[in-house]
RNA sequence: GCUCGGGUGGCGAAAUGGCAGACGCAGGGGACUUAAAAUCCCCAGGGGGCAACCCCGUCCCGGUUCGAGUCCGGGCCCGAGCACCA
C-alpha cells in the first residue's frame, strides 16, 4: 500500500509557477476584453533589501481581489513595475559606493524573483521600470504637455532645500520640517525652480472627492487630501497706507466679521512692500529682522510653540471700517506663501495675534462677546468661537448680530466700497518638480541666448540621462549633469545656435504620476498610451496602496490625469475609480524598523511554509484595511487549514468516492459559506472570509463529508488566497484547465436558511433562556414555547407590560412588579 | 491645537441595536507512540457553587432603549496625518 500524497508546497509552487508562465495564464488579451477589470497596486521602489512583508501584504491583498474578480468572469489585468528612479535609489548607491545604473537592474531582478514566488497574478509582459528610456521618454513628454498648456513654469522663490540630499523638495516631501527621504532638517533657499500649476486644479481636485460616481475611495484618504488641499473661505481686504505714495496692502482673513477689532497689520518679512513701508528710523531694525528670518530653517520658522518675534516698520495704514490708523509690523509667523503674505491682526479673536499684541503691548479690542458677556468684558485670551451664540460688539451698525451673519455682511459692505472681496484660499502650493540630482529624467528644456527656454521637440525625446561616473550632488544648487559638457551644450532646436540643456531632473513623483496609463500600452514605442486600450482598461477599477501616498502620489496622479483629460487625450479626469488603503503590519505589537531589528523578511517564511501558507496567513492576521500584528506563532494555523483541505481533496479524488446525499445541515453550511466568502472578499474582509472557510472545513470533517462537488467548490474559494495549492487540488479533482478560469461557486439563497432557529428570550432586558422553533414559526408559537421554558417562566411572575419580538432573533418580555 | 482611525480573553481578532468572544494562536487535560514530533478528542473571559444555576464583564462617566461592544453627550489613553495656513 502506498503512502497517501502529502502536501509539499515547494514542489507544487514550482510546478504551477512554471505552468502559468508557459501558458501565459496571467495575461489577458489587452485588445479584446469583454469584461475588462484593471486591478492595480502601487508599484514598488526596488530597494537593495528586497520586498519586505509590508509590500507582500499589500500585493497579496490586491492579488486576492484580482483572482476573485477573474473567477467572477472578468478579464483581469494585474500589472506590476518598478519605481526605480529617484533620490532613494541614488542615496543608497552613494552609500555603498556603487552606481545606481548598476544596482537597479540587480534589485529589479531580485524583486522579480520575489514577486513571482509570491504567486501574484502579474501580467509580466507589461512590466515597466521608470528608469528605462522607453518609459521616461514619455515622462518627459508629459512634462512637455504641461509646458505647452502653460502649466509648467520656472520661478525664483523660497524653496525647501535638503542639505543632505543637496536638492530642493516639494512641500509634500517635507514632513514636519524634515526631508521625507533622509530625515534631515530642511533649509530655506531662494532658487529658480520648475513648478507645475497644480493650484489651478485645487477646486476640481477637491470637488471630485465628493463625487461618488467617479471616486469611491477610502474615507481616510479622502480626508487626508481634503486636509492637504486646505480650502478656506474668507475675504481679501485692502488697507490704505498713510503714506500716499505707498501701495495699498491687501490682507487675507477668514474672519472679516472681526474687522473692527483689527488693531495692527502684520506682513511676512519677505513681503515685497516691506522696503517701501519701512521708515528710515526703522530701517536698520527691519533689515536685521529680515536677514534673521531668511536664515532660519523652516522648522524653527514654522513651529509655533516659541515666542513670537517681529519688528515695527514705522508706517501705519487705515482700517477701512474704523478709519483708525493702525501700525504695520513684520513678523515671521506670517508666511509669504499663504494668502497674500499679509494679515490684519485681531488680537481679541486670534490666539497668535493675541500673543503678539501682548508681547509688544499693542491694543486689544473685543468685537465678539459670548452669550453672557458684553462689550466691556475684559479679554484674558483670544475668544475664537464663531458659532457659540456670541454677538458683535464695538462694531457700530453690526453690533448685536452673530459673527457668521456679520462675516457675509461686512464682506458685502467692503465690496460695495471697493476695498475688499470674498475669496477662497487653498493651502496647496504649486508642485516644485525640479531636483538638482542625477538619477531621474532630465527636464526636456534647452536654454538659448537668442530664443530663451525652448522645449525639446517631441521627436527628439528621450533626452537620455548620460552615463556619469561622478554623479554626486553638491551644495551649489546645480545638478551634477552640468558637469558633463558634451551633454550640456547642444544646438538650440529653434535657431541652431549653441544652447545649454536644463540640468535639473524631474521629481520621482512625476514618474509615478502617470505609470498606470502606460501599463496597458507598455510595448508601444510610438505613443505613451493607446487610445483604444486606454478606453478599454481605464479608469482603474480597483487600486490598493498605502495611505502614506495620500497627498503625494495619489494627488499628483489625479492632477496629471486631469491635465491630460483637458488636453483631450483622456476621456476621464479621475484615474482611480476605487481606491482602498491597506493597513500596516506591525511585528509582535511594535512597528517594524531596521533599528529595532524586527523587520520581517518574507523569503525565510516562504522557504519554511510555502507562499500559499504565507499569503493565507497575511490575509488572516487582521482586517486588510486595518493591518495587523505579525507573529511567527500564528502561521501554523493557516497551514493546518490548508493541510485539512488537502486531506479532503485526497478523499474526494479517490476513485471510490461517489456522489452521495449531503446531509441537510452540511448543505446549509455549504451555501451559507459561499454567500459569506463572496461578500467578504468583495469588501476586502479577507480575515473573516478565511474564518468562514475554516468553519466549513471543520463541519465537513466532523460530518465525515468529502463529497466531490462540495470539496471542489471549497478549493475554488481558497484559490484567491492559496493559488498554487488550489491549482494542484483542482487538477487532482480531475479538472484540466486553470482553476482561475472556472466560475466562482454560486449559492442557492433558499439553502442558506436554517430549518430551525434558536431564539433568545429576554425578561426585562436580561437573557433568561432560548427556544428552538421552526424557521417560519409565528410569534405566538415562539411566545408559547418561551413561556413554557422553565428558565424563563420563573421570571414571568409579575404583571406583563409588553412583549417585543424580533422575527428570527429574539423575544423580550417586559414585566412589572 | 486641528483632522482621521482605534481601545473587546493570555495573544491576533469576530459580532445588520438582539445569547459578547466566531475563526485562529498560545495553554491545560486525554488518545495514539518505546519515546518525541505530527495528528485526533476534550476544556478554556473572571468570580461563586457539589450541582442545576447565580453574579460580574467590551477604557471611564452619563444618556437614549424592553435591550448598547454597537447609537448620543462628556472625558481618558494609544496610533496616524496635518500644523504659526490668518
XYZ file of N, CA and C (backbone and C1' of nucleotides) in Angstrom, chain B:
602
model
P -4.128 70.458 23.022
O -4.955 70.984 21.751
C -5.627 72.200 21.824
C -5.565 72.840 20.463
C -6.244 72.029 19.371
O -7.631 72.278 19.336
C -4.106 72.726 18.621
P -8.656 71.053 19.194
O -8.687 70.830 17.611
C -9.166 71.864 16.750
C -8.775 71.551 15.335
C -9.203 70.175 14.848
O -10.563 70.148 14.452
C -6.949 70.536 14.251
P -11.420 68.817 14.661
O -10.905 67.906 13.454
C -11.019 68.383 12.119
C -10.390 67.360 11.196
C -10.773 65.921 11.510
O -12.062 65.621 11.005
C -8.441 66.042 11.198
P -12.844 64.371 11.615
O -12.366 63.231 10.633
C -12.145 61.970 11.139
C -11.113 61.239 10.323
C -10.953 59.812 10.805
O -11.884 58.991 10.144
C -8.849 60.849 10.837
P -13.084 58.362 11.050
O -12.548 56.880 11.253
C -11.710 56.629 12.339
C -10.636 55.669 11.942
C -10.505 54.545 12.974
O -11.170 53.386 12.549
C -8.512 55.800 12.913
P -12.388 52.887 13.528
O -11.617 52.381 14.831
C -10.737 51.271 14.735
C -9.739 51.272 15.856
C -10.269 51.002 17.261
O -10.579 49.641 17.444
C -8.613 52.692 17.342
P -11.574 49.189 18.669
O -10.676 49.409 19.970
C -9.581 48.533 20.223
C -8.952 48.898 21.546
C -9.759 48.473 22.766
O -8.903 47.876 23.726
C -9.318 50.813 22.839
P -8.647 46.318 23.599
O -10.097 45.705 23.747
C -10.814 45.836 24.979
C -11.899 44.829 25.037
C -11.438 43.385 25.068
O -11.127 42.989 26.388
C -13.180 43.619 23.475
P -9.705 42.455 26.729
O -9.760 40.951 26.228
C -8.724 40.100 26.564
C -9.223 39.045 27.532
C -8.136 38.039 27.917
O -8.349 37.653 29.273
C -9.967 36.926 26.920
P -7.194 37.964 30.309
O -5.935 37.304 29.600
C -4.675 37.331 30.253
C -3.585 36.951 29.290
C -3.753 37.395 27.838
O -3.463 38.747 27.646
C -3.023 35.148 27.884
P -4.148 39.582 26.472
O -3.465 39.008 25.158
C -2.137 39.360 24.821
C -1.774 38.732 23.501
C -2.656 39.155 22.331
O -2.273 40.400 21.798
C -2.420 36.815 22.315
P -3.361 41.299 21.074
O -3.566 40.581 19.669
C -2.476 40.501 18.755
C -2.923 39.835 17.478
C -4.207 40.368 16.872
O -3.986 41.576 16.182
C -4.248 38.017 16.839
P -5.144 42.651 16.114
O -6.219 41.867 15.242
C -7.601 42.014 15.483
C -8.248 40.726 15.091
C -9.748 40.813 14.923
O -10.037 41.132 13.569
C -9.212 39.041 16.388
P -11.350 41.878 13.191
O -12.354 40.673 13.101
C -13.264 40.497 14.116
C -14.160 39.374 13.786
C -15.618 39.805 13.778
O -16.020 40.021 12.457
C -15.272 38.196 15.460
P -17.014 41.236 12.229
O -18.171 40.753 13.223
C -19.501 40.990 12.910
C -20.369 40.505 14.037
C -21.121 41.646 14.716
O -22.309 41.953 14.020
C -20.088 40.327 16.370
P -22.135 42.869 12.718
O -23.291 43.947 12.843
C -24.624 43.576 12.555
C -25.192 44.458 11.492
C -26.115 45.532 12.057
O -25.360 46.696 12.426
C -27.266 44.344 10.407
P -25.984 47.947 13.211
O -26.464 47.333 14.595
C -26.978 48.188 15.581
C -27.290 47.356 16.786
C -28.381 46.315 16.558
O -28.181 45.230 17.451
C -29.046 47.801 18.229
P -27.755 43.812 16.825
O -28.386 42.814 17.879
C -27.755 42.672 19.155
C -28.515 41.655 19.975
C -28.802 40.355 19.247
O -28.833 39.318 20.220
C -30.838 41.377 19.838
P -27.463 38.451 20.419
O -27.963 37.491 21.589
C -28.318 38.008 22.863
C -27.766 37.104 23.925
C -26.268 36.825 23.789
O -25.708 36.666 25.088
C -27.438 34.811 23.647
P -25.143 37.915 25.775
O -23.883 38.260 24.875
C -22.828 37.336 24.816
C -21.919 37.723 23.687
C -20.688 36.844 23.573
O -20.975 35.737 22.739
C -20.059 39.123 23.566
P -20.270 34.354 22.916
O -18.784 34.638 22.450
C -18.513 35.085 21.115
C -17.075 35.480 21.044
C -16.126 34.368 21.465
O -15.800 33.625 20.302
C -15.506 36.480 22.437
P -15.191 32.152 20.419
O -15.689 31.511 19.051
C -17.067 31.295 18.799
C -17.377 31.558 17.351
C -16.363 31.004 16.346
O -16.601 29.641 16.071
C -16.875 33.236 15.787
P -15.425 28.582 16.168
O -14.335 29.178 15.178
C -14.488 29.076 13.762
C -13.348 29.789 13.074
C -11.962 29.406 13.599
O -11.510 28.197 13.020
C -12.104 31.743 13.479
P -10.656 27.201 13.893
O -9.309 28.014 14.163
C -8.373 28.187 13.110
C -7.330 29.197 13.489
C -6.412 28.840 14.649
O -5.438 27.888 14.267
C -7.053 31.102 14.801
P -4.712 27.012 15.398
O -3.783 28.088 16.131
C -2.665 28.645 15.450
C -1.961 29.633 16.343
C -1.449 29.070 17.659
O -0.233 28.375 17.479
C -2.528 31.120 18.056
P 0.066 27.092 18.364
O 0.272 27.725 19.813
C 1.451 28.456 20.125
C 1.278 29.151 21.457
C 0.975 28.235 22.637
O 2.130 27.626 23.168
C -0.546 30.012 22.641
P 1.963 26.136 23.733
O 0.934 26.302 24.951
C 1.340 26.999 26.129
C 0.210 27.033 27.131
C -0.266 25.660 27.634
O 0.584 25.136 28.620
C -2.137 26.992 27.102
P 0.806 23.551 28.665
O -0.522 23.056 29.384
C -0.830 23.517 30.701
C -2.179 22.994 31.119
C -2.410 21.505 30.904
O -1.825 20.709 31.914
C -4.264 22.690 30.086
P -1.266 19.270 31.513
O -2.603 18.430 31.295
C -3.458 18.134 32.394
C -4.709 17.455 31.922
C -4.512 16.175 31.122
O -4.210 15.055 31.934
C -6.093 17.521 30.031
P -3.207 13.943 31.337
O -4.085 13.231 30.216
C -5.158 12.361 30.599
C -6.035 12.046 29.423
C -5.440 11.145 28.357
O -5.420 9.780 28.730
C -6.564 12.940 27.319
P -4.338 8.799 28.082
O -4.855 8.664 26.576
C -6.055 7.958 26.284
C -6.276 7.890 24.802
C -5.156 7.229 24.011
O -5.264 5.819 24.025
C -5.782 9.255 22.964
P -3.934 4.923 24.042
O -3.305 5.184 22.600
C -3.950 4.694 21.419
C -3.214 5.199 20.192
C -1.724 4.880 20.169
O -1.478 3.571 19.710
C -2.074 7.151 19.586
P -0.466 2.670 20.487
O 0.910 3.428 20.293
C 1.518 3.514 19.009
C 2.790 4.314 19.115
C 3.756 3.863 20.204
O 4.538 2.752 19.783
C 3.544 6.236 20.235
P 4.734 1.520 20.755
O 5.604 2.111 21.961
C 5.644 1.455 23.221
C 6.809 1.964 24.018
C 6.940 3.486 24.074
O 6.177 4.027 25.135
C 9.035 2.531 23.474
P 5.332 5.327 24.872
O 6.449 6.439 24.606
C 7.243 6.944 25.703
C 8.323 7.846 25.174
C 7.817 9.058 24.400
O 7.497 10.122 25.273
C 9.557 7.994 23.181
P 6.326 11.128 24.908
O 6.952 12.017 23.747
C 7.920 13.029 24.055
C 8.629 13.469 22.805
C 7.762 14.167 21.758
O 7.535 15.522 22.072
C 9.159 12.570 20.708
P 6.159 16.214 21.646
O 6.303 16.357 20.068
C 7.228 17.297 19.504
C 7.350 17.070 18.027
C 6.046 17.218 17.244
O 5.764 18.561 16.941
C 7.136 15.224 16.598
P 4.249 19.064 16.996
O 3.547 18.263 15.810
C 3.892 18.541 14.455
C 3.292 17.489 13.550
C 1.779 17.317 13.669
O 1.082 18.266 12.900
C 2.822 15.208 13.786
P -0.296 18.840 13.484
O -1.264 17.569 13.476
C -1.643 16.968 12.251
C -2.377 15.684 12.531
C -3.607 15.814 13.420
O -4.740 16.252 12.690
C -2.291 14.010 14.179
P -5.806 17.177 13.414
O -6.596 16.117 14.295
C -7.334 15.075 13.669
C -7.829 14.110 14.724
C -8.614 14.749 15.861
O -9.962 14.991 15.507
C -7.011 13.266 16.751
P -10.711 16.232 16.123
O -11.099 15.709 17.578
C -11.988 14.612 17.732
C -12.091 14.255 19.201
C -12.407 15.418 20.129
O -13.785 15.730 20.153
C -10.620 14.162 21.029
P -14.240 17.236 20.423
O -13.952 17.423 21.986
C -14.719 16.715 22.954
C -14.120 16.930 24.328
C -14.035 18.375 24.804
O -15.266 18.848 25.286
C -11.997 17.279 25.262
P -15.588 20.420 25.235
O -14.602 20.994 26.354
C -14.793 20.678 27.729
C -13.767 21.407 28.571
C -13.723 22.917 28.372
O -14.721 23.555 29.138
C -11.506 22.052 28.366
P -15.450 24.844 28.539
O -14.346 25.985 28.694
C -13.928 26.445 29.971
C -12.627 27.189 29.845
C -12.663 28.377 28.890
O -13.140 29.549 29.516
C -10.826 27.020 28.359
P -14.075 30.541 28.691
O -13.541 31.967 29.143
C -12.314 32.474 28.657
C -12.034 33.796 29.309
C -12.186 33.770 30.827
O -11.004 33.331 31.453
C -13.421 35.577 29.950
P -11.152 32.496 32.809
O -11.579 33.630 33.848
C -10.691 34.714 34.123
C -11.306 35.621 35.155
C -11.880 34.912 36.378
O -10.881 34.580 37.322
C -13.457 36.456 35.587
P -11.098 33.274 38.183
O -12.320 33.660 39.147
C -12.153 34.687 40.111
C -13.463 34.979 40.791
C -14.161 33.802 41.456
O -13.560 33.412 42.680
C -15.742 35.072 40.285
P -13.654 31.862 43.099
O -15.192 31.691 43.483
C -15.737 32.420 44.576
C -17.218 32.181 44.683
C -17.655 30.732 44.833
O -17.437 30.225 46.137
C -19.078 31.826 43.308
P -17.081 28.682 46.329
O -18.421 27.970 45.869
C -19.551 27.921 46.737
C -20.695 27.239 46.051
C -20.445 25.796 45.637
O -20.560 24.888 46.725
C -21.489 26.952 43.871
P -19.487 23.741 46.853
O -19.646 22.873 45.541
C -18.641 21.912 45.162
C -19.278 20.710 44.497
C -20.202 21.048 43.323
O -19.475 21.135 42.116
C -21.283 19.516 44.790
P -19.801 22.274 41.073
O -21.292 21.933 40.612
C -21.529 20.884 39.670
C -22.984 20.488 39.678
C -23.935 21.506 39.058
O -24.037 21.264 37.670
C -24.760 20.818 41.169
P -24.135 22.456 36.615
O -25.695 22.724 36.509
C -26.580 21.710 35.997
C -27.988 21.975 36.460
C -28.471 23.387 36.199
O -28.967 23.523 34.880
C -28.945 22.790 38.433
P -28.904 24.899 34.154
O -29.604 25.803 35.267
C -29.370 27.181 35.326
C -29.284 27.610 36.773
C -28.757 29.018 36.935
O -29.804 29.959 36.800
C -27.546 27.586 38.376
P -29.517 31.338 36.097
O -28.759 32.122 37.252
C -29.407 32.370 38.506
C -28.412 32.948 39.480
C -27.651 34.165 38.986
O -28.421 35.337 39.080
C -26.142 32.675 40.015
P -28.205 36.492 37.977
O -26.868 37.179 38.495
C -26.834 37.816 39.774
C -25.409 38.159 40.141
C -24.655 39.009 39.133
O -24.992 40.377 39.223
C -23.264 37.247 39.840
P -24.964 41.265 37.887
O -23.396 41.389 37.610
C -22.562 42.091 38.513
C -21.117 41.943 38.128
C -20.755 42.375 36.709
O -20.644 43.776 36.579
C -19.712 40.312 37.184
P -21.031 44.439 35.190
O -19.898 43.910 34.208
C -18.556 44.351 34.374
C -17.652 43.594 33.448
C -17.922 43.812 31.965
O -17.303 44.997 31.523
C -17.605 41.507 32.390
P -17.871 45.821 30.311
O -17.053 45.245 29.088
C -15.627 45.277 29.099
C -15.098 45.420 27.690
C -15.414 46.762 27.031
O -14.296 47.132 26.250
C -16.249 45.030 25.695
P -13.969 48.657 25.945
O -13.540 49.245 27.369
C -12.374 48.789 28.038
C -11.796 49.890 28.876
C -12.829 50.746 29.607
O -13.292 50.136 30.785
C -11.255 52.149 28.547
P -14.784 50.455 31.326
O -14.612 51.926 31.899
C -13.870 52.179 33.081
C -13.969 53.643 33.440
C -15.395 54.163 33.591
O -15.934 53.886 34.869
C -14.158 55.655 32.249
P -17.544 53.671 35.018
O -18.096 55.158 34.857
C -17.802 56.151 35.839
C -18.436 57.462 35.445
C -19.914 57.398 35.090
O -20.750 57.357 36.230
C -18.781 58.710 33.490
P -22.205 56.681 36.082
O -22.946 57.573 34.988
C -23.841 58.592 35.390
C -24.214 59.473 34.227
C -25.375 59.008 33.360
O -26.631 59.167 33.991
C -23.668 59.850 31.978
P -27.812 58.114 33.642
O -28.204 58.521 32.153
C -28.783 59.798 31.900
C -28.932 60.020 30.425
C -29.888 59.086 29.703
O -31.231 59.460 29.898
C -27.924 59.343 28.414
P -32.396 58.350 29.847
O -32.467 58.016 28.295
C -32.921 58.999 27.362
C -32.877 58.437 25.962
C -33.594 57.106 25.788
O -35.000 57.287 25.637
C -31.469 57.006 24.747
P -35.996 56.374 26.484
O -35.786 54.928 25.865
C -36.118 54.678 24.505
C -35.662 53.303 24.125
C -36.106 52.196 25.062
O -37.449 51.791 24.812
C -33.807 51.936 24.523
P -38.404 51.452 26.043
O -37.868 50.049 26.592
C -38.391 49.517 27.817
C -37.889 48.104 27.978
C -36.403 47.929 27.693
O -35.621 48.234 28.825
C -37.616 46.292 26.509
P -34.324 49.049 28.663
O -33.416 48.055 27.827
C -32.937 46.867 28.461
C -32.212 46.017 27.471
C -31.043 46.682 26.754
O -29.883 46.656 27.553
C -32.378 45.535 25.196
P -28.827 47.805 27.417
O -28.257 47.659 25.925
C -27.518 46.522 25.523
C -26.251 46.954 24.814
C -25.253 47.684 25.703
O -23.945 47.415 25.225
C -25.936 49.129 23.990
P -23.208 46.111 25.675
O -21.786 46.237 24.974
C -20.843 47.186 25.460
C -19.838 47.500 24.389
C -20.380 48.360 23.256
O -20.286 49.718 23.561
C -19.238 46.489 22.373
P -21.424 50.765 23.121
O -21.564 50.511 21.547
C -20.519 50.874 20.634
C -20.916 50.444 19.258
C -22.142 51.173 18.732
O -21.945 51.583 17.397
C -22.511 48.819 18.710
P -21.580 53.120 17.129
O -22.966 53.850 17.457
C -23.972 53.988 16.463
C -25.092 54.841 16.988
C -24.653 56.054 17.801
O -24.307 57.138 16.972
C -26.360 54.919 18.959
P -23.196 58.189 17.430
O -23.980 59.069 18.499
C -25.080 59.885 18.121
C -25.597 60.628 19.325
C -24.531 61.329 20.147
O -24.177 62.572 19.609
C -25.926 60.102 21.596
P -22.664 63.101 19.807
O -22.676 63.586 21.330
C -23.477 64.685 21.720
C -23.318 64.932 23.201
C -21.885 64.998 23.705
O -21.275 66.246 23.460
C -23.146 63.629 25.140
P -19.677 66.296 23.258
O -19.121 65.997 24.720
C -19.259 66.965 25.747
C -18.752 66.405 27.052
C -17.315 65.916 27.064
O -16.364 66.951 27.137
C -18.671 64.319 28.137
P -14.931 66.715 26.402
O -14.212 65.638 27.325
C -13.715 66.022 28.597
C -13.344 64.809 29.415
C -12.092 64.062 28.986
O -10.905 64.716 29.392
C -13.797 62.513 29.461
P -9.587 64.545 28.493
O -9.073 63.089 28.894
C -8.697 62.802 30.245
C -8.360 61.338 30.391
C -7.312 60.818 29.414
O -5.987 61.121 29.812
C -9.123 59.318 29.458
P -4.884 61.433 28.683
O -4.568 59.978 28.091
C -3.994 58.969 28.917
C -4.054 57.642 28.225
C -3.387 57.578 26.858
O -1.980 57.439 26.944
C -5.492 56.563 26.709
P -1.058 58.034 25.762
O -1.264 56.964 24.605
C -0.766 55.647 24.732
C -1.170 54.820 23.534
C -0.741 55.378 22.184
O 0.617 55.117 21.891
C -2.991 54.709 22.050
P 1.409 56.140 20.953
O 0.819 55.833 19.509
C 1.058 54.576 18.886
C 0.277 54.471 17.602
C 0.517 55.571 16.584
O 1.722 55.404 15.873
C -1.788 55.187 16.753
P 2.465 56.699 15.302
O 1.542 57.129 14.067
C 1.444 56.284 12.926
C 0.430 56.846 11.958
C 0.686 58.272 11.486
O 1.678 58.350 10.490
C -1.576 58.061 12.077
P 2.568 59.684 10.391
O 1.576 60.740 9.744
C 1.090 60.531 8.420
C -0.032 61.490 8.131
C 0.323 62.969 8.247
O 1.010 63.452 7.118
C -1.716 62.590 9.341
P 2.064 64.604 7.310
O 1.139 65.849 7.651
C 0.250 66.378 6.656
C -0.597 67.468 7.251
C 0.156 68.633 7.879
O 0.710 69.521 6.943
C -1.590 67.996 9.304
P 2.143 70.167 7.325
O 1.810 71.086 8.585
C 1.112 72.299 8.419
C 0.586 72.760 9.745
C 1.592 73.441 10.661
O 1.887 74.751 10.227
C 0.200 72.032 11.926
P 3.085 75.479 10.928
O 2.370 76.735 11.621
C 1.541 76.578 12.747
C 0.948 77.921 13.122
C 0.625 78.808 11.923
O -0.580 79.532 12.166
C 2.044 79.941 13.411
P -1.969 78.742 11.898
O -2.150 78.874 10.323
C -2.503 80.133 9.745
C -3.182 79.878 8.413
C -4.105 78.647 8.435
O -5.267 78.875 7.750
C -2.346 78.342 6.842
P -6.468 79.311 7.745
O -6.600 80.603 8.672
C -6.966 81.812 8.112
C -6.596 82.923 9.060
C -6.740 84.316 8.452
O -8.060 84.818 8.550
C -4.605 84.109 9.397
